[in-house]
XYZ file of C-alpha atoms in Angstrom:
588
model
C 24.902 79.576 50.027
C 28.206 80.873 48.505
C 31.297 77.860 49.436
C 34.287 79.761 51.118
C 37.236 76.644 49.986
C 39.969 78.323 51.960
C 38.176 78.489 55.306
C 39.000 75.065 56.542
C 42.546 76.169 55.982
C 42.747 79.407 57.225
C 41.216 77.992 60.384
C 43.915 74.965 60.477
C 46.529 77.677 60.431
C 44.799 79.711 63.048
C 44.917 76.552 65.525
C 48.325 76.624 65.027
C 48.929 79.854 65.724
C 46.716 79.525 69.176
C 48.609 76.101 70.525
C 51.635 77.581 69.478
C 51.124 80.661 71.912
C 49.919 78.269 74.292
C 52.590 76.445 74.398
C 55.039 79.470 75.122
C 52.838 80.504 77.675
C 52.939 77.043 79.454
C 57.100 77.094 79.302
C 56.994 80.362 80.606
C 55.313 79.771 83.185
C 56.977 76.468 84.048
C 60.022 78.176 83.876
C 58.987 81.216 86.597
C 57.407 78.409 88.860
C 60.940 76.830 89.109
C 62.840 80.009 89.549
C 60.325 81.128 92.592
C 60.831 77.483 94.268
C 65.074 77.441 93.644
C 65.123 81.424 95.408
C 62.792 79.836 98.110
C 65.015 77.442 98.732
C 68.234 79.306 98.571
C 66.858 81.685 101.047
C 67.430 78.928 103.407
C 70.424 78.555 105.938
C 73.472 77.107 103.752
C 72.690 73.521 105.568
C 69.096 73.193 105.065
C 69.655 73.464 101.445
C 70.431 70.316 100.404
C 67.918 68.682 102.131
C 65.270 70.535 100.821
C 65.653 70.334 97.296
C 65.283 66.504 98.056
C 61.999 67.274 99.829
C 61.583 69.212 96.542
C 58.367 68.050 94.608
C 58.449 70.790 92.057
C 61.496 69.923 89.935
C 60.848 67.370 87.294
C 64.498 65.136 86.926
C 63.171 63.730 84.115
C 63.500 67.208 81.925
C 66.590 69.467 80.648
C 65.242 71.950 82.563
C 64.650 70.342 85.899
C 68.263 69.303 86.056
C 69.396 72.407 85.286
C 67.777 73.966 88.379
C 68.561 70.759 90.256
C 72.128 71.130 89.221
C 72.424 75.242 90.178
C 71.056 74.065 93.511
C 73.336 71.262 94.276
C 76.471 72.931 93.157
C 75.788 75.706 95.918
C 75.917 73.210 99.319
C 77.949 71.281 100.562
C 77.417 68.519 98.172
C 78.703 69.742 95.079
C 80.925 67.623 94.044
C 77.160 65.023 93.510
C 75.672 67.806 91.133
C 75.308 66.292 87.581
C 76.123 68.408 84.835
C 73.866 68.993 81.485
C 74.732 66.787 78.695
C 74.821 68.284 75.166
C 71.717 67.305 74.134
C 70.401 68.887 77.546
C 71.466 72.227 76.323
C 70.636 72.381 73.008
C 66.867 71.445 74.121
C 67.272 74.697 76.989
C 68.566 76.812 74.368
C 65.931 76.426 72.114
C 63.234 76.148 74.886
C 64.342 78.255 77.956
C 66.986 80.562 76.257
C 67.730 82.120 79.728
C 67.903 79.218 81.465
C 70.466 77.787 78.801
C 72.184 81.254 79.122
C 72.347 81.103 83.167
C 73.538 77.504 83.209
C 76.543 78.915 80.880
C 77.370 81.381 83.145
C 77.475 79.210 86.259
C 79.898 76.546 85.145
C 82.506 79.335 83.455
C 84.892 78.474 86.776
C 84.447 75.113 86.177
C 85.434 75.085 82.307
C 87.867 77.916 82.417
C 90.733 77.499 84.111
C 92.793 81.028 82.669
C 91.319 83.974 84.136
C 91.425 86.263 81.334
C 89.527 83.965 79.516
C 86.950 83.502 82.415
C 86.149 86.990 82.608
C 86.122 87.514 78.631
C 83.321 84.379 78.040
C 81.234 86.045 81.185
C 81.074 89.969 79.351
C 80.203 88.235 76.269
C 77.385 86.261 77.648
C 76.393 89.784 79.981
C 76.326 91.494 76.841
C 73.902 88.586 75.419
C 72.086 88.741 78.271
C 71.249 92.494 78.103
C 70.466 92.536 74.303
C 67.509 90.076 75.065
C 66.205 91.938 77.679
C 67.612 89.252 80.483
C 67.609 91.911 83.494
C 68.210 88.812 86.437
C 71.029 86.703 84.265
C 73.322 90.047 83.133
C 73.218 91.290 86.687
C 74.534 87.381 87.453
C 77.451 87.454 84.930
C 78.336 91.101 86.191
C 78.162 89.736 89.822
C 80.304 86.576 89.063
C 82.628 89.073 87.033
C 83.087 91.226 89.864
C 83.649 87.976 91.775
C 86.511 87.136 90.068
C 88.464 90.511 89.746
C 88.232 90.671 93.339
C 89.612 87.199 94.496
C 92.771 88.229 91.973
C 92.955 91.645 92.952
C 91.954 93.890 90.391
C 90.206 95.848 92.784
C 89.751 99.082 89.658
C 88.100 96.992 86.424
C 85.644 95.546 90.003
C 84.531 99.140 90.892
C 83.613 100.350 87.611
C 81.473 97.292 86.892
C 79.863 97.925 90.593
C 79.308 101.779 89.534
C 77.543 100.444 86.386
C 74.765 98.442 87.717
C 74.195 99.706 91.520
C 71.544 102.089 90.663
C 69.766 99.393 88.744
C 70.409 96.233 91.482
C 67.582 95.054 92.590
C 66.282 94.259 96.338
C 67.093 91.432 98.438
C 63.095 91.317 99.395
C 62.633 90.478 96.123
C 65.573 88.410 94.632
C 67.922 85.927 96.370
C 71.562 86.378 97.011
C 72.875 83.120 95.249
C 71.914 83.471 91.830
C 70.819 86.900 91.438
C 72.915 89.935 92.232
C 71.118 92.157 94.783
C 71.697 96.007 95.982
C 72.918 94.269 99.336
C 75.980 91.869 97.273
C 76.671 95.156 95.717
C 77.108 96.597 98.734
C 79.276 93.797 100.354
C 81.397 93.225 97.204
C 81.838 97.500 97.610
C 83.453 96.760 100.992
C 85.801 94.257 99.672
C 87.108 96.456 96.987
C 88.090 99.181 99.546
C 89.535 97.185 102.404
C 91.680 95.817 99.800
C 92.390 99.371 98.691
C 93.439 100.172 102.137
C 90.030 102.712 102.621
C 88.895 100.527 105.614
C 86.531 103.126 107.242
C 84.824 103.533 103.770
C 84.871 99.602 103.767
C 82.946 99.660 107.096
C 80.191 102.164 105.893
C 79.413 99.976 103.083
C 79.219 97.184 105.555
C 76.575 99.450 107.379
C 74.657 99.724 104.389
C 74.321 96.515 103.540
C 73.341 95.780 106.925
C 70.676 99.054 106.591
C 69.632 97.696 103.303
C 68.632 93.962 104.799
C 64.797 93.113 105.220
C 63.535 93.565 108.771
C 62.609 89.834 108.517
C 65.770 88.945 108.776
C 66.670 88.665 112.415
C 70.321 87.204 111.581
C 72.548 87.687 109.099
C 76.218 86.852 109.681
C 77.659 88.093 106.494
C 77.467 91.841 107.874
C 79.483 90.997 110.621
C 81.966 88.945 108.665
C 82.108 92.191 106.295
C 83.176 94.025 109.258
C 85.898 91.825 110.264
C 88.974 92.675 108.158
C 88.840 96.253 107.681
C 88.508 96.329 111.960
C 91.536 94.305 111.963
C 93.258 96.408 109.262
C 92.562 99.072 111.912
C 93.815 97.325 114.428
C 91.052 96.786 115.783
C 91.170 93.011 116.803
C 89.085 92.720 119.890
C 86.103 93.796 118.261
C 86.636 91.811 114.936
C 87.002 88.690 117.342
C 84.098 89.839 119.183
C 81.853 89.737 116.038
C 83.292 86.812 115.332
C 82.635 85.115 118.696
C 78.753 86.511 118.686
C 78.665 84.490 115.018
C 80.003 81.335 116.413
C 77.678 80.979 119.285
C 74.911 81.966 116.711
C 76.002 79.836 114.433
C 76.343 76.879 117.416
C 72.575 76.693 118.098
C 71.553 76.732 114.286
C 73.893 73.495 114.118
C 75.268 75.498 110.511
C 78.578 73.252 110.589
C 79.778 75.288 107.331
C 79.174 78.493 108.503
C 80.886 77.724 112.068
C 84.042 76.175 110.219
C 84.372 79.508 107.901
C 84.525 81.884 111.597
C 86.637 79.277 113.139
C 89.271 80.273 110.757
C 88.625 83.766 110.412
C 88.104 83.667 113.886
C 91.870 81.898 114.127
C 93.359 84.403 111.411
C 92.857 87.564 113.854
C 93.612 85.792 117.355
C 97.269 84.995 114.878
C 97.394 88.764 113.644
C 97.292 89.294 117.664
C 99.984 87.003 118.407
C 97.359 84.390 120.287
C 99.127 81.221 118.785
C 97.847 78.748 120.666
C 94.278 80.367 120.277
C 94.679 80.487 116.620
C 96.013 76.866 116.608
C 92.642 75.360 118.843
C 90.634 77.284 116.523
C 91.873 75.702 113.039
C 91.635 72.671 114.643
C 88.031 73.016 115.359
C 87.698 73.807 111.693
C 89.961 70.914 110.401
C 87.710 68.873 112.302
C 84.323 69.718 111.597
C 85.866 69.888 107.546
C 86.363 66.072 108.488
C 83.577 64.973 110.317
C 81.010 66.274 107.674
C 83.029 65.823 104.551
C 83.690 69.048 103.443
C 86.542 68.313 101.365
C 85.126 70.827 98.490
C 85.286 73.508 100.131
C 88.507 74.609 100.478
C 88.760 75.251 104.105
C 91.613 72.504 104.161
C 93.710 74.682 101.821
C 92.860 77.519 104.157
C 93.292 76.089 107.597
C 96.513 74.547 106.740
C 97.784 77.484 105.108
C 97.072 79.237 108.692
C 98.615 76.816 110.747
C 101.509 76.893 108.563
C 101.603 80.881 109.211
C 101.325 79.974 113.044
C 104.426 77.789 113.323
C 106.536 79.787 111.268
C 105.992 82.593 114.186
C 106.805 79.910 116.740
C 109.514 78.552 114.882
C 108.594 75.474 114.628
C 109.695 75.492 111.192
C 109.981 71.304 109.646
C 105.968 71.398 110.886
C 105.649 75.316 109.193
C 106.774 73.260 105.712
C 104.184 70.297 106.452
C 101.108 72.387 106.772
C 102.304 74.337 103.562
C 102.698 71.395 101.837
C 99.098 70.155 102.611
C 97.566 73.292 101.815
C 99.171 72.944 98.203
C 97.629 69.272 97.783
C 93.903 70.614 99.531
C 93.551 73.244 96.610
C 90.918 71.906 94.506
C 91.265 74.131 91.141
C 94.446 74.036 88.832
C 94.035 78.541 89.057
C 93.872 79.554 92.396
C 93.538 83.482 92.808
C 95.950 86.293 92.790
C 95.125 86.993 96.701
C 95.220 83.371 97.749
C 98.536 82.894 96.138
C 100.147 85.527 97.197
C 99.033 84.414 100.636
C 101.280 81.010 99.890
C 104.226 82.528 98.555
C 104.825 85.383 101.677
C 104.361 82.473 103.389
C 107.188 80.616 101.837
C 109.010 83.532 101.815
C 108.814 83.948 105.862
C 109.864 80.048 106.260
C 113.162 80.724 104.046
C 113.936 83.736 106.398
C 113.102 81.649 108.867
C 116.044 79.175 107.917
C 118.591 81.954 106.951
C 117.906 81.379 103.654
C 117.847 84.628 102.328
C 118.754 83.888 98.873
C 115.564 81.718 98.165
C 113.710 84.801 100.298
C 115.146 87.381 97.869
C 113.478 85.667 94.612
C 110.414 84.939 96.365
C 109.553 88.130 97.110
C 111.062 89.649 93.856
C 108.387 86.912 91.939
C 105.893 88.536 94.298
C 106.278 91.937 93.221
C 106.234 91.319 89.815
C 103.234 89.561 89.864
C 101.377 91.909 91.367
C 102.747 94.158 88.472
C 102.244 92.093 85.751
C 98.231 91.155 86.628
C 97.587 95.203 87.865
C 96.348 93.984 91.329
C 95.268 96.886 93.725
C 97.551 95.691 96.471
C 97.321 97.940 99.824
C 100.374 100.696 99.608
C 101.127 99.630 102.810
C 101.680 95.999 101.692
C 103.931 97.208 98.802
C 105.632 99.336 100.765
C 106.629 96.276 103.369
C 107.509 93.788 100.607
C 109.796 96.564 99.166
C 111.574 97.369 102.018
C 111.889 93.664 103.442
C 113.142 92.561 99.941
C 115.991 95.951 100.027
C 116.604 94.155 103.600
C 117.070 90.741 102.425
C 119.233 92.296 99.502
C 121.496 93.732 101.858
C 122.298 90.444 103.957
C 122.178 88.382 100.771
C 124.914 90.676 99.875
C 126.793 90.261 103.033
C 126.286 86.190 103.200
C 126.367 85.169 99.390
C 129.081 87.848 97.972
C 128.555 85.654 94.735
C 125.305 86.040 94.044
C 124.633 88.523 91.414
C 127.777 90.566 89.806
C 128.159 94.185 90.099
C 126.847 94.682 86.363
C 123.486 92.261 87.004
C 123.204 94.026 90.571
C 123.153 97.318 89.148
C 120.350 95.906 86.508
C 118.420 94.552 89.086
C 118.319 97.311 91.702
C 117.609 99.625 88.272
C 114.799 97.437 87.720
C 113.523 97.442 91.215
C 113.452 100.947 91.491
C 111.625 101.790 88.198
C 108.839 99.294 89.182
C 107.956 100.906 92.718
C 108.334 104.360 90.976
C 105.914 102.952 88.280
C 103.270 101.556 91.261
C 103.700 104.560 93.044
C 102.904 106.433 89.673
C 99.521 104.020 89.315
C 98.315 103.987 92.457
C 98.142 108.153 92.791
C 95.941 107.468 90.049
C 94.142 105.246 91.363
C 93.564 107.140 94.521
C 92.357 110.158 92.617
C 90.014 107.837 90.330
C 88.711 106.325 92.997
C 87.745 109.750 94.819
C 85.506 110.632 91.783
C 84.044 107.361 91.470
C 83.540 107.337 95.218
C 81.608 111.086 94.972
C 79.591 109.569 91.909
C 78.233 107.088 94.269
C 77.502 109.456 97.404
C 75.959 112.025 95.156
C 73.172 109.845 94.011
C 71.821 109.374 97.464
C 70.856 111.344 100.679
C 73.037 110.045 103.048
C 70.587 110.180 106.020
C 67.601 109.078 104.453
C 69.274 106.435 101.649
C 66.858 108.572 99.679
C 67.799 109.396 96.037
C 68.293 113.415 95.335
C 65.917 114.264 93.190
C 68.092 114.433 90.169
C 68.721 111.051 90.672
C 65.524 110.661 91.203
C 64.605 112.308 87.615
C 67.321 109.724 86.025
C 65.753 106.601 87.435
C 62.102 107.358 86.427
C 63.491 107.578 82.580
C 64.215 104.126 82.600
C 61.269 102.666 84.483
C 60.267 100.023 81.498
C 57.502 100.314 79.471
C 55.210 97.580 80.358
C 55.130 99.521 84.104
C 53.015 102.518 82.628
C 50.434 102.461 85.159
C 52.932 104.195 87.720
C 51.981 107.530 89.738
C 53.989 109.909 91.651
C 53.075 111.451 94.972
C 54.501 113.967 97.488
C 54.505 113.566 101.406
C 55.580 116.117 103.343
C 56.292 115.257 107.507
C 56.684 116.947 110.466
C 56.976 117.094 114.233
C 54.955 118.721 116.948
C 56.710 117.420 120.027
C 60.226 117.362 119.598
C 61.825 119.150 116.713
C 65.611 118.073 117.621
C 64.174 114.179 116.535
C 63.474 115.088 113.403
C 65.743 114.101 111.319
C 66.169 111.036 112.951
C 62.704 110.214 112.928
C 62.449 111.364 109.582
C 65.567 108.753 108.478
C 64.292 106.242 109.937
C 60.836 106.682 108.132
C 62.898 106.738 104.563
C 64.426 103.573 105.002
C 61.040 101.784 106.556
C 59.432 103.020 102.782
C 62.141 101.987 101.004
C 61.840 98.313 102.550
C 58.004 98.559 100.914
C 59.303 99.283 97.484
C 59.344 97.399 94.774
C 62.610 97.179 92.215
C 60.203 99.377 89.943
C 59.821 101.965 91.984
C 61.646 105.191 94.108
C 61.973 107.072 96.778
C 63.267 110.522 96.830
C 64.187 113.738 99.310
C 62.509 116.484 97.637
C 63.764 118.914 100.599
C 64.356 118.987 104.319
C 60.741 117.769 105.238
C 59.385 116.397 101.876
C 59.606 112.527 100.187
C 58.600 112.042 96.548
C 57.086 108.381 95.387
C 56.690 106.540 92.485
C 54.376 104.086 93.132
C 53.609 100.861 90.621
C 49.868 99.799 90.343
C 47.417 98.238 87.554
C 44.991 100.582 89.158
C 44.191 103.749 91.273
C 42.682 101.125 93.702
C 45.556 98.986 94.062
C 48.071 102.363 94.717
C 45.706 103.610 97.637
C 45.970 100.606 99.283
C 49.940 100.834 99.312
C 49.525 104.707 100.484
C 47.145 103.523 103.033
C 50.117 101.168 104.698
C 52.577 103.718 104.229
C 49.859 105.858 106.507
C 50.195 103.253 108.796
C 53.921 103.643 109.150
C 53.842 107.552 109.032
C 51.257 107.147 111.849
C 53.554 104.774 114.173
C 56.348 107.269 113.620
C 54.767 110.234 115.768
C 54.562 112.343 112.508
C 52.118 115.029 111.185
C 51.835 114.234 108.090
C 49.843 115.455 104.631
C 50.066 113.369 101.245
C 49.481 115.632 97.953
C 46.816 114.115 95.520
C 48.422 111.128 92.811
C 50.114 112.325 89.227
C 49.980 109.336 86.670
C 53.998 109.265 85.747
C 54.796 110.269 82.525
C 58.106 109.086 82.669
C 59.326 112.032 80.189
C 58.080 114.396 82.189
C 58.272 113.621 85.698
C 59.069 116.622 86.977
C 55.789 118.561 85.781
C 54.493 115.669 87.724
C 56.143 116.169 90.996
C 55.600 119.775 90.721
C 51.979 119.507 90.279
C 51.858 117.275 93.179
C 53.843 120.481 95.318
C 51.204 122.767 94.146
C 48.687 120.887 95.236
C 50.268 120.791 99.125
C 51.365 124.584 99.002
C 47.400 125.154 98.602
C 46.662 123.458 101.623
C 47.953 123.760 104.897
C 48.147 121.463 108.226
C 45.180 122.411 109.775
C 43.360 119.372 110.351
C 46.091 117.370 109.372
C 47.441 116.866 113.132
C 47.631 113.555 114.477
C 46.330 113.094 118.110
């Protein structure tokens, strides 16, 4: 028998090869097991958190990359300031292990390492743009969201909205992703509603409230955040009663879940609109109730100190209490926990300061305050409310006027000539920016409406084209189907009926797949499956729904998606209905 030397050798190499694979597969799967038990737990009311990763049995301590998920747990509740961060060694072992992992634990302590802004945002696109190069779909949606995050707590309300008109076609589902570390179609939504109350477009900010409320899971019988998203563009309205009425069904919500964070954060709000009212001493009680809660559970991290004090600091500068108005400011300096505080926040503290020197007469110091104002929202491009430009202006011409009157020797003619000049060149150049912005913001806002049906949440079926281009790869075995509805007992319900169907289907979707109008009475599908099998069992549920709706329905046969040329699929599929008709199709 002929001797084959090399064999031993060439199977050596071939074990290798095997246990190497292996091994991948193992951290792979280690690392998925961890990420399904952190979103489990983050699902979780903010004060059950805590406690449950320490009834936790799935996260190994003893490993870099069981205190990394340990640490992106902790850092979210209420004990924060008790997460342990990764040593170097820690890192370099997730980097060349879990790359992602590494990648998301980056991302996550940016704030913490990063104290200039500019710089904050420029490490985050660079590790986004990482992220999307190696295919990391969950961790460049995170460093967009915690962009976005960041624009909008200093203002820049423009550089926000583009980055949300990148990525909301492609955001994935609360059903199947959690809010914390992932960055969901509903986050999108609320973060959408931000942008525009602070643009002054509070009835567009209240609409995207409603669709992040639309766009929740039916399991979820609670969810305060849509309320709070209401709040400020009612109040901007004028609208207190109901913002304090949202806020009051939250508290007593709140009260029986025994959430002490979540009832501090609407105690304030709560006090911030009953002040906007001129309630005083109902704004005061409230902060107090915060203040103390903050106390009794240690919530020092939070920043609800720098908050409440800040408030009650507002409050007695109405009431004239002024030597306690400078107290509460003061504290509300020393409860900040960061060394950068945002735009919005400080901007908050220096009207503030402003008000207290008018308060006192002292309209010099008032004069420069608001003058530094201004030209900070200039120099950092914030999207400040016209409205709120147009008071500081006028209030600072005011204050010029008396400071001219009581301080004759203030400024000379020459530098009061310079700075009037200036004055007026830099409202004339805001004025100039924020036309723009108004018209930019019309288009952008058009892009986003024209992508959907607006009854259904449906996506026209161009959009519907676009998305099934980009369905990946390794989701081949997709199909596309029509259905086509209608209704024998009451025609003028229709529609609504016929909405309300949509959005039930789009609840069933996965991220992978679509729903789309294809005209007044007909839905396209793309449905995912590894087999035929698998896809008639979803169509048989979405039967189920159809049938609990009151609607005649018919379904056209399945087209296996090409996703080059999905509309010879969707066609085919309306051929096959226009040969049939309804007879027989009629529910009882």
């Amino acid at each position: 028998m002929t001797a084959y030397p090399h064999f031993s050798l060439l199977k050596f190499i071939f074990c290798i090869v095997v246990l190497y694979f292996s091994s991948l597969r193992v951290d792979a799967s280690e690392q998925i097991k961890y990420e399904q038990e952190r979103s489990k737990i983050l699902r979780l009311k903010h004060h059950e958190i805590y406690e449950a990763l320490q009834n936790s049995t799935v996260f190994d301590s003893s490993t870099p990359l069981g205190r990394s998920f340990i640490y992106s747990i902790t850092s979210l509740t209420h004990r924060a300031q008790d997460a342990t961060e990764l040593s170097a060694a820690d890192l370099i072992s997730l980097k060349r292990e879990y790359p992602e992992i590494e990648l998301e634990y980056r991302i996550h302590i940016v704030n913490d390492k990063e104290t200039v802004i500019s710089k904050q945002i420029k490490k985050l696109e660079m590790y986004a743009h990482k992220a999307k190069n190696a295919g990391w779909k969950r961790i460049y949606h995170y460093a967009i969201g915690s962009i976005v995050d960041i624009e909008l707590g200093q203002g820049m309300v423009l550089s926000a909205l583009i980055r949300m008109l990148k990525i909301v076609d492609s955001a994935p589902i609360y059903e199947h992703v959690e809010q914390t570390m992932d960055y969901p179609l509903q986050s999108v939504y609320n973060d959408l509603s931000i942008a525009f109350y602070q643009l002054g477009q509070n009835d567009r900010a209240i609409t995207y409230c409603q669709m992040f409320k639309d766009s929740l899971p039916k399991t979820d019988t609670y969810f305060p955040q849509v309320d709070n998203c209401q709040v400020w563009p009612l109040a901007a309205l004028g609208r207190y009663s109901e913002a304090l009425q949202l806020l009051s069904k939250n508290i007593h919500q709140i009260k029986q879940e025994n959430d002490a964070l979540g009832l501090i954060t609407n105690y304030l709000y709560s006090a911030e609109i009953a002040r906007r009212m001129e309630q005083y001493d109902l704004a005061e009680e409230l902060v107090h109730n915060s203040l103390n809660l903050l106390q009794e559970h240690n919530y020092a991290n939070t920043g609800g100190y720098a908050y409440g004090y800040l408030t009650l600091a507002r409050i007695k500068t109405k009431t004239n209490e002024i030597a306690q108005a400078k107290k509460y400011l003061e504290l509300s300096h020393q409860a900040i926990k960061v060394p950068s505080i945002s735009n919005v926040i400080n901007n908050d503290f220096m009207l503030a300061e402003a008000r207290i020197a008018e308060s006192e007469d002292d309209y010099e110091k008032s004069v420069v305050i608001y003058k530094k104002l201004i030209d900070l929202i200039a120099d950092t491009q914030q999207s400040f409310r016209w409205e709120t430009i147009s008071d500081l202006t006028s209030k600072l011409n005011e204050k010029r006027i008396a400071n001219q009157t009581i301080y004759s020797e203030f400024l000379s003619d020459k530098s009061r000539i310079t700075f009037i000049a200036g004055i007026i060149l830099l409202v004339t150049g805001i004025i100039i920016w924020l036309i723009y912005l108004n018209v930019y913001r019309r288009n952008q806002d058009t892009y986003i409406s024209q992508q959907v049906d607006t009854n259904t949440g449906a996506y026209n079926m161009s959009a519907f084209y676009q998305r099934a281009k980009v369905v990946p790869a390794i989701y081949s075995n997709s199909y596309v189907l029509l259905i086509e509805l209608k209704l024998h007992n009451d025609l003028s319900l229709f529609e609504n009926l016929f909405s309300s169907f949509a959005k039930q289907i789009r609840y069933q979707l996965k991220p992978t797949e679509s729903i789309g109008r294809f005209s007044g009475t007909l839905l396209a599908l793309i449905l995912e499956g590894d087999d035929t099998d698998k896809v008639h069992d979803r169509i048989t549920k979405i039967q189920g729904t159809l049938i609990a709706s009151d609607f005649v329905f018919r379904m056209s046969p399945m087209q296996r998606l090409n996703r080059k040329k999905t509309k010879n699929a969707v066609d085919a599929c309306w051929q096959c209905l226009r040969n049939e008709s309804f007879a027989d199709k009629l529910k009882a």
